[in-house]
PDB file of C-alpha atoms and ligand atoms in Angstrom:
ATOM      1  CA  MET A   2      33.618 116.088   2.329  1.00 48.00           C
ATOM      2  CA  ILE A   3      31.624 118.952   1.253  1.00 50.00           C
ATOM      3  CA  LYS A   4      29.019 118.003   3.320  1.00 52.00           C
ATOM      4  CA  TYR A   5      31.495 117.936   6.663  1.00 56.00           C
ATOM      5  CA  LEU A   6      32.963 120.973   5.246  1.00 54.00           C
ATOM      6  CA  GLY A   7      29.607 123.238   6.043  1.00 57.00           C
ATOM      7  CA  LEU A   8      29.455 122.410   9.195  1.00 56.00           C
ATOM      8  CA  PHE A   9      33.369 123.067   9.737  1.00 57.00           C
ATOM      9  CA  ILE A  10      32.310 126.466   8.378  1.00 56.00           C
ATOM     10  CA  ALA A  11      29.348 127.261  10.179  1.00 56.00           C
ATOM     11  CA  VAL A  12      30.789 126.185  13.177  1.00 55.00           C
ATOM     12  CA  LEU A  13      33.640 128.182  12.700  1.00 55.00           C
ATOM     13  CA  ILE A  14      32.076 131.441  12.002  1.00 56.00           C
ATOM     14  CA  LEU A  15      29.154 130.488  15.342  1.00 57.00           C
ATOM     15  CA  SER A  16      32.688 130.275  17.145  1.00 57.00           C
ATOM     16  CA  CYS A  17      34.136 133.594  16.364  1.00 53.00           C
ATOM     17  CA  SER A  18      31.196 135.833  15.984  1.00 53.00           C
ATOM     18  CA  ASP A  19      31.079 136.575  19.400  1.00 54.00           C
ATOM     19  CA  GLY A  20      31.407 140.668  18.825  1.00 56.00           C
ATOM     20  CA  ARG A  21      35.591 139.648  19.863  1.00 61.00           C
ATOM     21  CA  VAL A  22      37.993 141.895  18.272  1.00 62.00           C
ATOM     22  CA  GLY A  23      39.747 139.782  15.554  1.00 78.00           C
ATOM     23  CA  GLY A  24      37.099 136.896  15.862  1.00 84.00           C
ATOM     24  CA  ARG A  25      37.035 138.150  12.191  1.00 84.00           C
ATOM     25  CA  LYS A  26      40.740 137.927  11.234  1.00 87.00           C
ATOM     26  CA  VAL A  27      41.214 134.217  12.596  1.00 88.00           C
ATOM     27  CA  LEU A  28      38.007 133.241  10.919  1.00 88.00           C
ATOM     28  CA  ILE A  29      39.642 134.880   7.357  1.00 88.00           C
ATOM     29  CA  SER A  30      42.753 133.281   7.860  1.00 88.00           C
ATOM     30  CA  LYS A  31      41.226 129.929   9.212  1.00 87.00           C
ATOM     31  CA  ILE A  32      38.947 129.494   5.493  1.00 87.00           C
ATOM     32  CA  ASP A  33      42.691 130.904   4.033  1.00 86.00           C
ATOM     33  CA  SER A  34      44.654 127.784   5.280  1.00 85.00           C
ATOM     34  CA  LEU A  35      41.326 125.573   4.530  1.00 84.00           C
ATOM     35  CA  GLY A  36      41.348 126.616   1.669  1.00 80.00           C
ATOM     36  CA  LYS A  37      44.866 125.528   0.525  1.00 78.00           C
ATOM     37  CA  LYS A  38      44.420 122.404   1.962  1.00 78.00           C
ATOM     38  CA  ILE A  39      41.206 121.410   0.266  1.00 74.00           C
ATOM     39  CA  LYS A  40      43.379 122.317  -3.290  1.00 70.00           C
ATOM     40  CA  ASN A  41      46.034 119.750  -1.796  1.00 68.00           C
ATOM     41  CA  VAL A  42      43.204 117.282  -0.913  1.00 77.00           C
ATOM     42  CA  TYR A  43      43.347 115.326  -4.687  1.00 82.00           C
ATOM     43  CA  LYS A  44      47.160 116.101  -6.493  1.00 88.00           C
ATOM     44  CA  PRO A  45      47.198 113.519  -9.780  1.00 93.00           C
ATOM     45  CA  GLY A  46      50.738 112.441  -9.886  1.00 95.00           C
ATOM     46  CA  PHE A  47      52.340 112.443 -12.915  1.00 97.00           C
ATOM     47  CA  GLY A  48      52.825 108.265 -13.170  1.00 97.00           C
ATOM     48  CA  GLU A  49      49.164 108.756 -13.288  1.00 97.00           C
ATOM     49  CA  ILE A  50      47.961 111.024 -15.510  1.00 98.00           C
ATOM     50  CA  MET A  51      50.645 109.137 -18.074  1.00 98.00           C
ATOM     51  CA  SER A  52      48.545 106.216 -17.662  1.00 98.00           C
ATOM     52  CA  GLY A  53      45.082 108.182 -18.523  1.00 98.00           C
ATOM     53  CA  ILE A  54      47.126 109.882 -21.178  1.00 98.00           C
ATOM     54  CA  GLN A  55      47.828 106.199 -22.360  1.00 98.00           C
ATOM     55  CA  ARG A  56      44.126 104.955 -22.654  1.00 98.00           C
ATOM     56  CA  HIS A  57      43.562 107.727 -24.622  1.00 98.00           C
ATOM     57  CA  HIS A  58      46.054 106.965 -26.680  1.00 98.00           C
ATOM     58  CA  THR A  59      45.417 103.840 -27.591  1.00 98.00           C
ATOM     59  CA  LYS A  60      41.143 104.906 -27.971  1.00 98.00           C
ATOM     60  CA  LEU A  61      42.660 107.251 -30.436  1.00 98.00           C
ATOM     61  CA  TRP A  62      44.009 104.627 -32.129  1.00 98.00           C
ATOM     62  CA  PHE A  63      40.837 102.505 -32.990  1.00 98.00           C
ATOM     63  CA  GLY A  64      38.947 106.211 -33.480  1.00 98.00           C
ATOM     64  CA  GLY A  65      41.327 106.660 -36.451  1.00 98.00           C
ATOM     65  CA  ILE A  66      41.245 103.380 -37.834  1.00 98.00           C
ATOM     66  CA  ASN A  67      38.346 102.807 -37.680  1.00 98.00           C
ATOM     67  CA  ASN A  68      36.763 106.062 -38.795  1.00 98.00           C
ATOM     68  CA  ASN A  69      34.945 106.929 -36.039  1.00 98.00           C
ATOM     69  CA  TRP A  70      35.867 110.207 -35.813  1.00 98.00           C
ATOM     70  CA  LYS A  71      34.314 112.307 -33.100  1.00 98.00           C
ATOM     71  CA  LEU A  72      35.480 109.509 -31.043  1.00 98.00           C
ATOM     72  CA  ALA A  73      39.948 110.396 -32.278  1.00 98.00           C
ATOM     73  CA  SER A  74      38.510 113.990 -31.983  1.00 98.00           C
ATOM     74  CA  PHE A  75      37.301 113.236 -28.013  1.00 98.00           C
ATOM     75  CA  GLU A  76      40.310 111.148 -27.650  1.00 98.00           C
ATOM     76  CA  ILE A  77      42.698 113.601 -28.993  1.00 98.00           C
ATOM     77  CA  HIS A  78      40.781 115.815 -26.495  1.00 98.00           C
ATOM     78  CA  GLU A  79      40.950 114.576 -23.576  1.00 98.00           C
ATOM     79  CA  ILE A  80      45.275 114.147 -24.277  1.00 98.00           C
ATOM     80  CA  ASN A  81      44.910 117.806 -24.379  1.00 96.00           C
ATOM     81  CA  GLU A  82      43.330 118.467 -21.118  1.00 97.00           C
ATOM     82  CA  LEU A  83      45.730 115.982 -19.114  1.00 97.00           C
ATOM     83  CA  LEU A  84      48.531 117.431 -20.369  1.00 96.00           C
ATOM     84  CA  GLU A  85      47.101 120.646 -19.229  1.00 96.00           C
ATOM     85  CA  ASP A  86      46.334 118.677 -15.983  1.00 96.00           C
ATOM     86  CA  LEU A  87      49.951 117.940 -15.804  1.00 96.00           C
ATOM     87  CA  GLU A  88      50.808 121.811 -16.128  1.00 94.00           C
ATOM     88  CA  GLU A  89      49.200 122.397 -13.548  1.00 93.00           C
ATOM     89  CA  TYR A  90      49.532 119.798 -10.619  1.00 94.00           C
ATOM     90  CA  GLN A  91      52.524 118.374 -11.780  1.00 94.00           C
ATOM     91  CA  SER A  92      54.495 121.613 -12.663  1.00 92.00           C
ATOM     92  CA  SER A  93      57.497 121.462  -9.698  1.00 93.00           C
ATOM     93  CA  ARG A  94      58.314 118.577 -11.786  1.00 94.00           C
ATOM     94  CA  LYS A  95      61.793 119.450 -14.185  1.00 95.00           C
ATOM     95  CA  GLU A  96      59.640 116.763 -17.026  1.00 95.00           C
ATOM     96  CA  THR A  97      57.217 119.192 -17.764  1.00 95.00           C
ATOM     97  CA  ARG A  98      59.189 121.175 -19.444  1.00 94.00           C
ATOM     98  CA  PHE A  99      59.536 119.417 -22.017  1.00 95.00           C
ATOM     99  CA  LEU A 100      55.683 119.323 -22.177  1.00 94.00           C
ATOM    100  CA  ASN A 101      55.611 121.496 -25.591  1.00 93.00           C
ATOM    101  CA  MET A 102      57.579 119.415 -27.830  1.00 93.00           C
ATOM    102  CA  ILE A 103      54.276 117.258 -28.359  1.00 94.00           C
ATOM    103  CA  SER A 104      52.001 120.271 -28.937  1.00 95.00           C
ATOM    104  CA  PRO A 105      52.191 119.983 -32.640  1.00 96.00           C
ATOM    105  CA  ASP A 106      52.108 116.865 -33.260  1.00 97.00           C
ATOM    106  CA  ILE A 107      48.593 116.787 -31.075  1.00 97.00           C
ATOM    107  CA  ASP A 108      47.805 119.716 -33.941  1.00 96.00           C
ATOM    108  CA  SER A 109      49.054 117.901 -36.562  1.00 96.00           C
ATOM    109  CA  ILE A 110      46.538 114.655 -35.446  1.00 97.00           C
ATOM    110  CA  LYS A 111      43.895 117.120 -35.615  1.00 97.00           C
ATOM    111  CA  THR A 112      44.026 117.327 -38.832  1.00 97.00           C
ATOM    112  CA  ALA A 113      44.158 114.761 -39.601  1.00 97.00           C
ATOM    113  CA  ILE A 114      40.692 113.424 -37.746  1.00 98.00           C
ATOM    114  CA  GLU A 115      39.332 116.904 -39.216  1.00 98.00           C
ATOM    115  CA  SER A 116      40.552 115.542 -42.789  1.00 97.00           C
ATOM    116  CA  LYS A 117      38.920 112.131 -42.038  1.00 98.00           C
ATOM    117  CA  ASN A 118      41.816 110.443 -43.676  1.00 97.00           C
ATOM    118  CA  VAL A 119      42.508 107.078 -42.331  1.00 98.00           C
ATOM    119  CA  ASN A 120      45.967 107.131 -43.992  1.00 98.00           C
ATOM    120  CA  ASP A 121      47.034 110.864 -43.024  1.00 98.00           C
ATOM    121  CA  PHE A 122      46.234 109.850 -39.902  1.00 98.00           C
ATOM    122  CA  LYS A 123      47.753 106.611 -39.864  1.00 98.00           C
ATOM    123  CA  GLN A 124      51.161 108.353 -40.534  1.00 98.00           C
ATOM    124  CA  LYS A 125      50.463 111.135 -37.727  1.00 98.00           C
ATOM    125  CA  TYR A 126      49.995 109.123 -35.336  1.00 98.00           C
ATOM    126  CA  ILE A 127      53.352 106.962 -35.323  1.00 98.00           C
ATOM    127  CA  ARG A 128      54.699 110.749 -35.286  1.00 98.00           C
ATOM    128  CA  LEU A 129      52.924 111.493 -32.525  1.00 98.00           C
ATOM    129  CA  THR A 130      54.165 107.950 -30.364  1.00 98.00           C
ATOM    130  CA  ASN A 131      57.729 108.344 -32.203  1.00 98.00           C
ATOM    131  CA  MET A 132      57.871 112.209 -29.596  1.00 97.00           C
ATOM    132  CA  CYS A 133      56.762 110.002 -26.348  1.00 98.00           C
ATOM    133  CA  ASN A 134      58.777 107.991 -26.638  1.00 98.00           C
ATOM    134  CA  ASP A 135      61.479 110.832 -28.269  1.00 97.00           C
ATOM    135  CA  CYS A 136      60.251 113.146 -24.244  1.00 97.00           C
ATOM    136  CA  HIS A 137      60.623 109.569 -22.135  1.00 98.00           C
ATOM    137  CA  ILE A 138      64.363 109.264 -23.541  1.00 97.00           C
ATOM    138  CA  LYS A 139      65.143 113.137 -22.783  1.00 96.00           C
ATOM    139  CA  THR A 140      63.047 113.118 -19.251  1.00 97.00           C
ATOM    140  CA  GLU A 141      65.507 109.653 -18.755  1.00 97.00           C
ATOM    141  CA  TYR A 142      61.873 107.084 -18.897  1.00 98.00           C
ATOM    142  CA  GLU A 143      64.097 105.704 -22.208  1.00 98.00           C
ATOM    143  CA  PHE A 144      62.197 101.772 -20.569  1.00 98.00           C
ATOM    144  CA  ILE A 145      58.671 102.930 -21.265  1.00 98.00           C
ATOM    145  CA  LYS A 146      58.143 102.748 -24.473  1.00 98.00           C
ATOM    146  CA  ILE A 147      54.589 103.663 -25.687  1.00 98.00           C
ATOM    147  CA  ALA A 148      54.093 101.483 -29.495  1.00 98.00           C
ATOM    148  CA  VAL A 149      51.091 101.501 -31.587  1.00 98.00           C
ATOM    149  CA  PRO A 150      48.571  99.201 -30.578  1.00 97.00           C
ATOM    150  CA  ASP A 151      47.784  95.633 -31.975  1.00 96.00           C
ATOM    151  CA  LYS A 152      44.601  94.743 -30.627  1.00 94.00           C
ATOM    152  CA  ASN A 153      42.455  96.511 -28.572  1.00 94.00           C
ATOM    153  CA  PRO A 154      42.225  96.171 -24.843  1.00 95.00           C
ATOM    154  CA  PHE A 155      39.088  97.499 -24.025  1.00 96.00           C
ATOM    155  CA  SER A 156      36.591  94.768 -25.266  1.00 94.00           C
ATOM    156  CA  ASP A 157      33.999  96.538 -23.936  1.00 95.00           C
ATOM    157  CA  GLN A 158      33.468  99.093 -26.438  1.00 96.00           C
ATOM    158  CA  LYS A 159      32.883  99.229 -29.580  1.00 95.00           C
ATOM    159  CA  TYR A 160      34.866 101.593 -32.576  1.00 94.00           C
TER     160      TYR A 160
HETATM  161  C1  HEC B  17      56.761 115.888 -21.101  1.00 87.62           C
HETATM  162  C2  HEC B  17      57.351 114.705 -21.750  1.00 87.62           C
HETATM  163  C3  HEC B  17      55.715 113.078 -22.280  1.00 87.62           C
HETATM  164  C4  HEC B  17      55.836 113.572 -22.794  1.00 87.62           C
HETATM  165  C5  HEC B  17      55.631 113.955 -23.791  1.00 87.62           C
HETATM  166  C6  HEC B  17      55.166 111.801 -22.687  1.00 87.62           C
HETATM  167  N1  HEC B  17      55.858 111.597 -21.864  1.00 87.62           N
HETATM  168 FE1  HEC B  17      54.639 109.808 -21.091  1.00 87.62          FE
HETATM  169  N2  HEC B  17      56.254 109.503 -19.357  1.00 87.62           N
HETATM  170  C7  HEC B  17      56.289 110.730 -19.157  1.00 87.62           C
HETATM  171  C8  HEC B  17      57.440 110.662 -17.359  1.00 87.62           C
HETATM  172  C9  HEC B  17      58.308 111.617 -17.279  1.00 87.62           C
HETATM  173  C10 HEC B  17      57.492 110.027 -17.110  1.00 87.62           C
HETATM  174  C11 HEC B  17      56.795 109.017 -15.583  1.00 87.62           C
HETATM  175  C12 HEC B  17      56.086 109.198 -15.045  1.00 87.62           C
HETATM  176  C13 HEC B  17      56.642 108.878 -13.367  1.00 87.62           C
HETATM  177  O1  HEC B  17      57.171 109.532 -12.642  1.00 87.62           O
HETATM  178  O2  HEC B  17      55.996 108.030 -12.744  1.00 87.62           O
HETATM  179  C14 HEC B  17      56.015 108.808 -18.142  1.00 87.62           C
HETATM  180  C15 HEC B  17      55.392 107.431 -17.961  1.00 87.62           C
HETATM  181  C16 HEC B  17      54.921 107.070 -18.997  1.00 87.62           C
HETATM  182  C17 HEC B  17      53.688 105.962 -18.562  1.00 87.62           C
HETATM  183  C18 HEC B  17      54.440 105.175 -17.818  1.00 87.62           C
HETATM  184  C19 HEC B  17      52.635 105.425 -16.600  1.00 87.62           C
HETATM  185  C20 HEC B  17      53.109 104.014 -15.470  1.00 87.62           C
HETATM  186  O3  HEC B  17      53.537 105.126 -14.137  1.00 87.62           O
HETATM  187  O4  HEC B  17      52.627 102.855 -15.717  1.00 87.62           O
HETATM  188  C21 HEC B  17      53.335 105.681 -20.010  1.00 87.62           C
HETATM  189  C22 HEC B  17      52.188 104.806 -20.392  1.00 87.62           C
HETATM  190  C23 HEC B  17      53.309 106.792 -20.829  1.00 87.62           C
HETATM  191  N3  HEC B  17      54.430 107.473 -20.240  1.00 87.62           N
HETATM  192  C24 HEC B  17      52.460 107.037 -21.665  1.00 87.62           C
HETATM  193  C25 HEC B  17      52.879 107.622 -22.977  1.00 87.62           C
HETATM  194  C26 HEC B  17      52.181 108.315 -24.135  1.00 87.62           C
HETATM  195  C27 HEC B  17      51.144 107.428 -24.608  1.00 87.62           C
HETATM  196  C28 HEC B  17      52.145 109.570 -24.221  1.00 87.62           C
HETATM  197  C29 HEC B  17      52.331 109.801 -25.820  1.00 87.62           C
HETATM  198  C30 HEC B  17      50.896 110.490 -25.765  1.00 87.62           C
HETATM  199  C31 HEC B  17      53.267 110.337 -23.891  1.00 87.62           C
HETATM  200  N4  HEC B  17      53.442 109.507 -22.464  1.00 87.62           N
HETATM  201  C32 HEC B  17      53.911 111.447 -23.974  1.00 87.62           C
HETATM  202  C33 HEC B  17      57.259 111.783 -20.274  1.00 87.62           C
HETATM  203  C34 HEC B  17      56.120 112.342 -20.621  1.00 87.62           C
END
């Protein structure tokens, strides 16, 4: 993709640099519209991002209950990044407005991770999970019910 893009821009420059008045303007506007196209080439969907969040939510649990605090901290960081992706790529969806309702629970589970306290972690995890569901209810996706995982679906990962 990048290789062809370079070629395309080179052809554009050659075709526009023949000294004609306005050639530069044409070039700039073409590059501009190309830039816009690239921006929209890959735009992850709301559900796709949520599926990613679900994976990290699961691993967060197994990280925490197994005292793997580095992993737990990594997973909460990944969840945060995906929430930011929602803001960036799905700002036009009305559901995105409710995103900030989960921030306090993310912050409080971070504190439990930092203090390496399994019992506190478990409580905060349940609260976070309830908040996932609260948002699903608010956005009329109440049929998507998130729970505390009872088994590790990732048999290829040790905690
Ligand atoms: C801002 C509100 C909001 C929050 C907070 C939220 N969700 Fe969602 N979630 C949604 C919406 C809206 C959908 C439906 C997305 C769609 O249109 O595909 C969804 C869908 C999902 C899906 C279904 C994805 C699929 O395609 O099968 C899962 C799984 C999910 N969420 C997990 C979670 C988890 C885990 C959390 C908490 C860590 C969470 N969600 C927090 C709004 C939210």
